[in-house]
């Protein structure tokens, strides 16, 4: 988060004089309390300053990168998950490749007749299956997919950073977000390396992309 010049000045004043009332900060800047109100609200909401009633503002001691780390550690999977793309186990390798292009994804999830997760197909899985294979329409994906129980999953309420850790340590591009049902794991979303890259860009530009 980018601070304005005035917000930087407020932090310096509070660092040197805190606890200090809004009134006194305003005096030092030759501004009115009302003019400062939005800046003080931003600085307390983002964690740089803390306010105690009848005492005033004081500096929390946290710098920008500590606050950013705290913020990232709070993100949950469901705040960032994207729509999952799934195919049935009986679908051919040919049709799975077409789906990957049409849906513009790099990982497909495979489901059984109850729409529960049974497998994962990556780009390389499909490439490997295509090499030297003449009739891709006759090979069903369940023959080549990575299958349960070897699938790494995450859940809506998991921390996003834990999902990121799984992507890195397992060296995979995507994770299905699953929900437990009596029939098995229902796929409700996906988290991919693109999810993480997008978050990085959003954090540094304050923009939703
Ligand atoms: P690529 O194979 O295109 O580099 P990945 O790195 O995602 O893409 O996949 C590597 C292997 O891991 C593939 O065989 C794929 O089936 C498998 N895989 C992908 N995602 C998962 C997952 N969530 N859980 C278990 N295995 C996975």
Short mmCIF file of C-alpha atoms and ligand atoms in Angstrom, two decimals:
data_model
loop_
_atom_site.label_atom_id
_atom_site.label_comp_id
_atom_site.label_asym_id
_atom_site.label_seq_id
_atom_site.Cartn_x
_atom_site.Cartn_y
_atom_site.Cartn_z
CA UNK A 1 0.00 0.00 0.00
CA UNK A 2 1.30 3.41 -1.10
CA UNK A 3 1.11 6.11 1.61
CA UNK A 4 0.58 9.77 0.75
CA UNK A 5 3.10 12.40 1.84
CA UNK A 6 0.68 13.63 4.49
CA UNK A 7 0.15 10.10 5.83
CA UNK A 8 3.92 9.65 6.08
CA UNK A 9 4.11 12.95 8.01
CA UNK A 10 1.37 11.80 10.41
CA UNK A 11 3.25 8.56 11.09
CA UNK A 12 6.43 10.52 11.86
CA UNK A 13 4.56 12.84 14.26
CA UNK A 14 2.90 9.93 16.07
CA UNK A 15 6.20 8.01 16.21
CA UNK A 16 7.87 10.96 17.90
CA UNK A 17 5.03 12.17 20.12
CA UNK A 18 2.56 9.32 20.63
CA UNK A 19 0.21 8.81 22.24
CA UNK A 20 -1.10 12.00 20.69
CA UNK A 21 -4.63 13.22 19.99
CA UNK A 22 -5.93 13.92 16.50
CA UNK A 23 -6.25 17.55 17.53
CA UNK A 24 -2.56 17.82 18.32
CA UNK A 25 -1.49 16.06 15.13
CA UNK A 26 -3.64 18.53 13.19
CA UNK A 27 -2.02 21.48 15.03
CA UNK A 28 1.44 20.31 14.08
CA UNK A 29 0.44 20.12 10.43
CA UNK A 30 -1.50 23.40 10.49
CA UNK A 31 -4.59 21.55 9.36
CA UNK A 32 -8.01 20.98 10.86
CA UNK A 33 -8.96 17.77 12.63
CA UNK A 34 -11.67 17.21 10.01
CA UNK A 35 -9.16 17.37 7.15
CA UNK A 36 -7.03 14.72 8.81
CA UNK A 37 -9.91 12.35 9.62
CA UNK A 38 -9.71 10.25 6.39
CA UNK A 39 -5.92 9.88 6.69
CA UNK A 40 -6.16 8.79 10.33
CA UNK A 41 -8.90 6.32 9.39
CA UNK A 42 -6.72 4.81 6.64
CA UNK A 43 -3.66 4.60 8.91
CA UNK A 44 -5.57 2.86 11.72
CA UNK A 45 -7.42 0.51 9.37
CA UNK A 46 -4.22 -0.54 7.67
CA UNK A 47 -2.52 -1.18 11.01
CA UNK A 48 0.18 1.52 11.05
CA UNK A 49 -1.47 3.38 13.93
CA UNK A 50 -3.70 2.32 16.77
CA UNK A 51 -6.15 4.60 18.57
CA UNK A 52 -7.20 4.44 22.21
CA UNK A 53 -10.23 6.44 23.33
CA UNK A 54 -9.28 9.46 25.47
CA UNK A 55 -5.57 8.66 25.02
CA UNK A 56 -4.89 9.22 21.36
CA UNK A 57 -2.98 7.68 18.50
CA UNK A 58 0.14 5.63 18.88
CA UNK A 59 2.47 3.89 16.45
CA UNK A 60 2.04 0.08 16.30
CA UNK A 61 5.69 -0.42 15.43
CA UNK A 62 4.85 -2.44 12.36
CA UNK A 63 6.39 -1.49 9.06
CA UNK A 64 4.78 -1.85 5.65
CA UNK A 65 6.18 -5.30 4.91
CA UNK A 66 5.16 -6.70 8.32
CA UNK A 67 1.63 -5.43 7.74
CA UNK A 68 1.60 -6.91 4.24
CA UNK A 69 2.72 -10.28 5.59
CA UNK A 70 -0.02 -10.18 8.23
CA UNK A 71 -2.59 -9.37 5.57
CA UNK A 72 -1.45 -12.17 3.24
CA UNK A 73 -1.55 -14.70 6.09
CA UNK A 74 -5.23 -13.92 6.62
CA UNK A 75 -6.40 -14.59 3.06
CA UNK A 76 -8.65 -17.63 2.66
CA UNK A 77 -8.88 -19.89 -0.38
CA UNK A 78 -12.56 -18.99 -1.05
CA UNK A 79 -11.68 -15.31 -1.50
CA UNK A 80 -9.49 -16.13 -4.50
CA UNK A 81 -10.65 -19.44 -5.96
CA UNK A 82 -11.63 -19.58 -9.63
CA UNK A 83 -14.22 -21.69 -11.42
CA UNK A 84 -13.09 -25.33 -11.81
CA UNK A 85 -13.21 -27.08 -15.17
CA UNK A 86 -13.97 -30.79 -15.00
CA UNK A 87 -14.46 -33.65 -17.47
CA UNK A 88 -15.94 -37.13 -17.03
CA UNK A 89 -13.67 -40.17 -16.70
CA UNK A 90 -15.02 -41.63 -19.97
CA UNK A 91 -14.08 -38.55 -22.02
CA UNK A 92 -11.33 -39.19 -24.60
CA UNK A 93 -7.86 -37.67 -24.51
CA UNK A 94 -8.81 -35.85 -27.74
CA UNK A 95 -11.87 -34.23 -26.12
CA UNK A 96 -9.90 -33.36 -22.98
CA UNK A 97 -7.32 -31.52 -25.12
CA UNK A 98 -10.16 -29.65 -26.88
CA UNK A 99 -11.67 -28.71 -23.50
CA UNK A 100 -8.33 -27.44 -22.26
CA UNK A 101 -8.08 -25.12 -25.28
CA UNK A 102 -11.71 -24.02 -25.20
CA UNK A 103 -11.72 -23.28 -21.48
CA UNK A 104 -8.21 -21.83 -21.56
CA UNK A 105 -6.98 -23.76 -18.51
CA UNK A 106 -3.83 -25.78 -17.88
CA UNK A 107 -5.33 -28.31 -15.48
CA UNK A 108 -8.54 -30.31 -15.86
CA UNK A 109 -10.20 -32.19 -13.03
CA UNK A 110 -11.82 -35.54 -13.68
CA UNK A 111 -15.10 -36.56 -12.06
CA UNK A 112 -17.19 -39.73 -11.75
CA UNK A 113 -20.91 -40.08 -12.42
CA UNK A 114 -21.67 -38.44 -9.04
CA UNK A 115 -19.57 -35.41 -10.05
CA UNK A 116 -16.97 -36.35 -7.43
CA UNK A 117 -13.23 -35.90 -7.93
CA UNK A 118 -11.40 -38.95 -9.26
CA UNK A 119 -8.44 -37.49 -11.14
CA UNK A 120 -6.34 -34.62 -12.49
CA UNK A 121 -5.06 -34.01 -16.02
CA UNK A 122 -2.18 -31.63 -16.66
CA UNK A 123 -0.89 -30.36 -19.99
CA UNK A 124 2.03 -32.77 -19.84
CA UNK A 125 -0.25 -35.73 -19.00
CA UNK A 126 -2.10 -35.06 -22.26
CA UNK A 127 1.08 -34.46 -24.25
CA UNK A 128 2.58 -37.70 -22.95
CA UNK A 129 -0.56 -39.62 -23.87
CA UNK A 130 -0.50 -38.11 -27.36
CA UNK A 131 3.04 -39.10 -28.30
CA UNK A 132 2.96 -42.02 -30.71
CA UNK A 133 -0.75 -42.52 -30.15
CA UNK A 134 -2.71 -42.44 -33.41
CA UNK A 135 -6.28 -42.48 -32.21
CA UNK A 136 -6.67 -40.08 -29.30
CA UNK A 137 -10.44 -40.37 -29.55
CA UNK A 138 -10.35 -43.96 -28.38
CA UNK A 139 -8.27 -43.47 -25.21
CA UNK A 140 -10.38 -42.46 -22.17
CA UNK A 141 -8.76 -40.02 -19.77
CA UNK A 142 -9.13 -42.29 -16.74
CA UNK A 143 -6.29 -44.42 -18.16
CA UNK A 144 -3.78 -41.57 -18.11
CA UNK A 145 -4.90 -39.25 -15.31
CA UNK A 146 -3.29 -38.87 -11.88
CA UNK A 147 -5.89 -40.49 -9.67
CA UNK A 148 -7.25 -40.46 -6.15
CA UNK A 149 -6.02 -40.87 -3.47
CA UNK A 150 -2.88 -39.21 -4.86
CA UNK A 151 -4.53 -35.85 -5.51
CA UNK A 152 -3.55 -32.83 -3.49
CA UNK A 153 -6.62 -30.77 -2.62
CA UNK A 154 -7.55 -27.73 -0.57
CA UNK A 155 -10.74 -26.52 1.05
CA UNK A 156 -12.59 -23.16 0.97
CA UNK A 157 -11.66 -22.19 4.51
CA UNK A 158 -7.95 -23.09 4.15
CA UNK A 159 -5.44 -20.27 4.21
CA UNK A 160 -4.38 -19.23 0.72
CA UNK A 161 -0.75 -19.32 1.79
CA UNK A 162 -1.12 -23.03 2.72
CA UNK A 163 -2.50 -23.73 -0.77
CA UNK A 164 0.47 -21.83 -2.27
CA UNK A 165 2.82 -23.96 -0.16
CA UNK A 166 1.23 -27.14 -1.57
CA UNK A 167 1.63 -25.90 -5.16
CA UNK A 168 5.32 -25.27 -4.60
CA UNK A 169 6.22 -28.35 -2.56
CA UNK A 170 4.25 -30.78 -4.76
CA UNK A 171 5.46 -29.04 -7.94
CA UNK A 172 1.99 -28.82 -9.46
CA UNK A 173 0.17 -26.04 -11.30
CA UNK A 174 -3.25 -26.32 -9.69
CA UNK A 175 -5.31 -27.58 -6.78
CA UNK A 176 -8.98 -28.46 -6.73
CA UNK A 177 -10.96 -26.75 -3.98
CA UNK A 178 -13.17 -29.53 -2.62
CA UNK A 179 -16.15 -30.00 -0.35
CA UNK A 180 -16.73 -33.27 1.53
CA UNK A 181 -19.98 -35.02 0.62
CA UNK A 182 -21.32 -38.54 1.28
CA UNK A 183 -20.49 -39.53 -2.31
CA UNK A 184 -16.90 -38.21 -2.18
CA UNK A 185 -15.15 -34.92 -2.85
CA UNK A 186 -17.20 -32.38 -4.76
CA UNK A 187 -15.11 -29.83 -6.70
CA UNK A 188 -16.16 -26.26 -5.92
CA UNK A 189 -13.20 -24.26 -7.24
CA UNK A 190 -9.58 -24.20 -8.30
CA UNK A 191 -6.44 -22.47 -7.09
CA UNK A 192 -3.57 -22.21 -9.56
CA UNK A 193 -0.22 -20.55 -9.97
CA UNK A 194 -2.07 -17.85 -11.94
CA UNK A 195 -4.21 -17.16 -8.85
CA UNK A 196 -1.01 -16.44 -6.92
CA UNK A 197 0.51 -14.30 -9.67
CA UNK A 198 -2.68 -12.27 -9.94
CA UNK A 199 -2.67 -11.68 -6.17
CA UNK A 200 0.93 -10.47 -6.33
CA UNK A 201 0.05 -7.95 -9.04
CA UNK A 202 -3.08 -6.79 -7.18
CA UNK A 203 -1.17 -6.28 -3.96
CA UNK A 204 1.35 -4.02 -5.63
CA UNK A 205 -1.08 -2.02 -7.78
CA UNK A 206 -4.16 -1.88 -5.50
CA UNK A 207 -6.11 -2.96 -8.57
CA UNK A 208 -8.47 -5.88 -9.15
CA UNK A 209 -7.44 -7.72 -12.33
P1 LIG B 1 2.52 -30.17 -16.11
O1 LIG B 1 2.53 -31.69 -16.04
O2 LIG B 1 1.84 -29.67 -17.35
O3 LIG B 1 3.86 -29.56 -15.86
P2 LIG B 1 1.69 -30.04 -13.34
O4 LIG B 1 3.03 -29.66 -12.82
O5 LIG B 1 0.47 -29.42 -12.71
O6 LIG B 1 1.57 -29.72 -14.89
O7 LIG B 1 1.51 -31.60 -13.22
C1 LIG B 1 2.56 -32.51 -12.96
C2 LIG B 1 1.94 -33.87 -12.62
O8 LIG B 1 1.26 -33.77 -11.38
C3 LIG B 1 0.93 -34.38 -13.65
O9 LIG B 1 1.12 -35.75 -13.85
C4 LIG B 1 -0.41 -34.11 -13.01
O10 LIG B 1 -1.39 -35.08 -13.33
C5 LIG B 1 -0.10 -34.16 -11.52
N1 LIG B 1 -0.94 -33.20 -10.77
C6 LIG B 1 -1.36 -31.99 -11.16
N2 LIG B 1 -2.13 -31.42 -10.20
C7 LIG B 1 -2.19 -32.31 -9.19
C8 LIG B 1 -2.80 -32.32 -7.90
N3 LIG B 1 -3.54 -31.30 -7.45
N4 LIG B 1 -2.64 -33.42 -7.12
C9 LIG B 1 -1.88 -34.45 -7.56
N5 LIG B 1 -1.28 -34.50 -8.74
C10 LIG B 1 -1.42 -33.45 -9.56
#
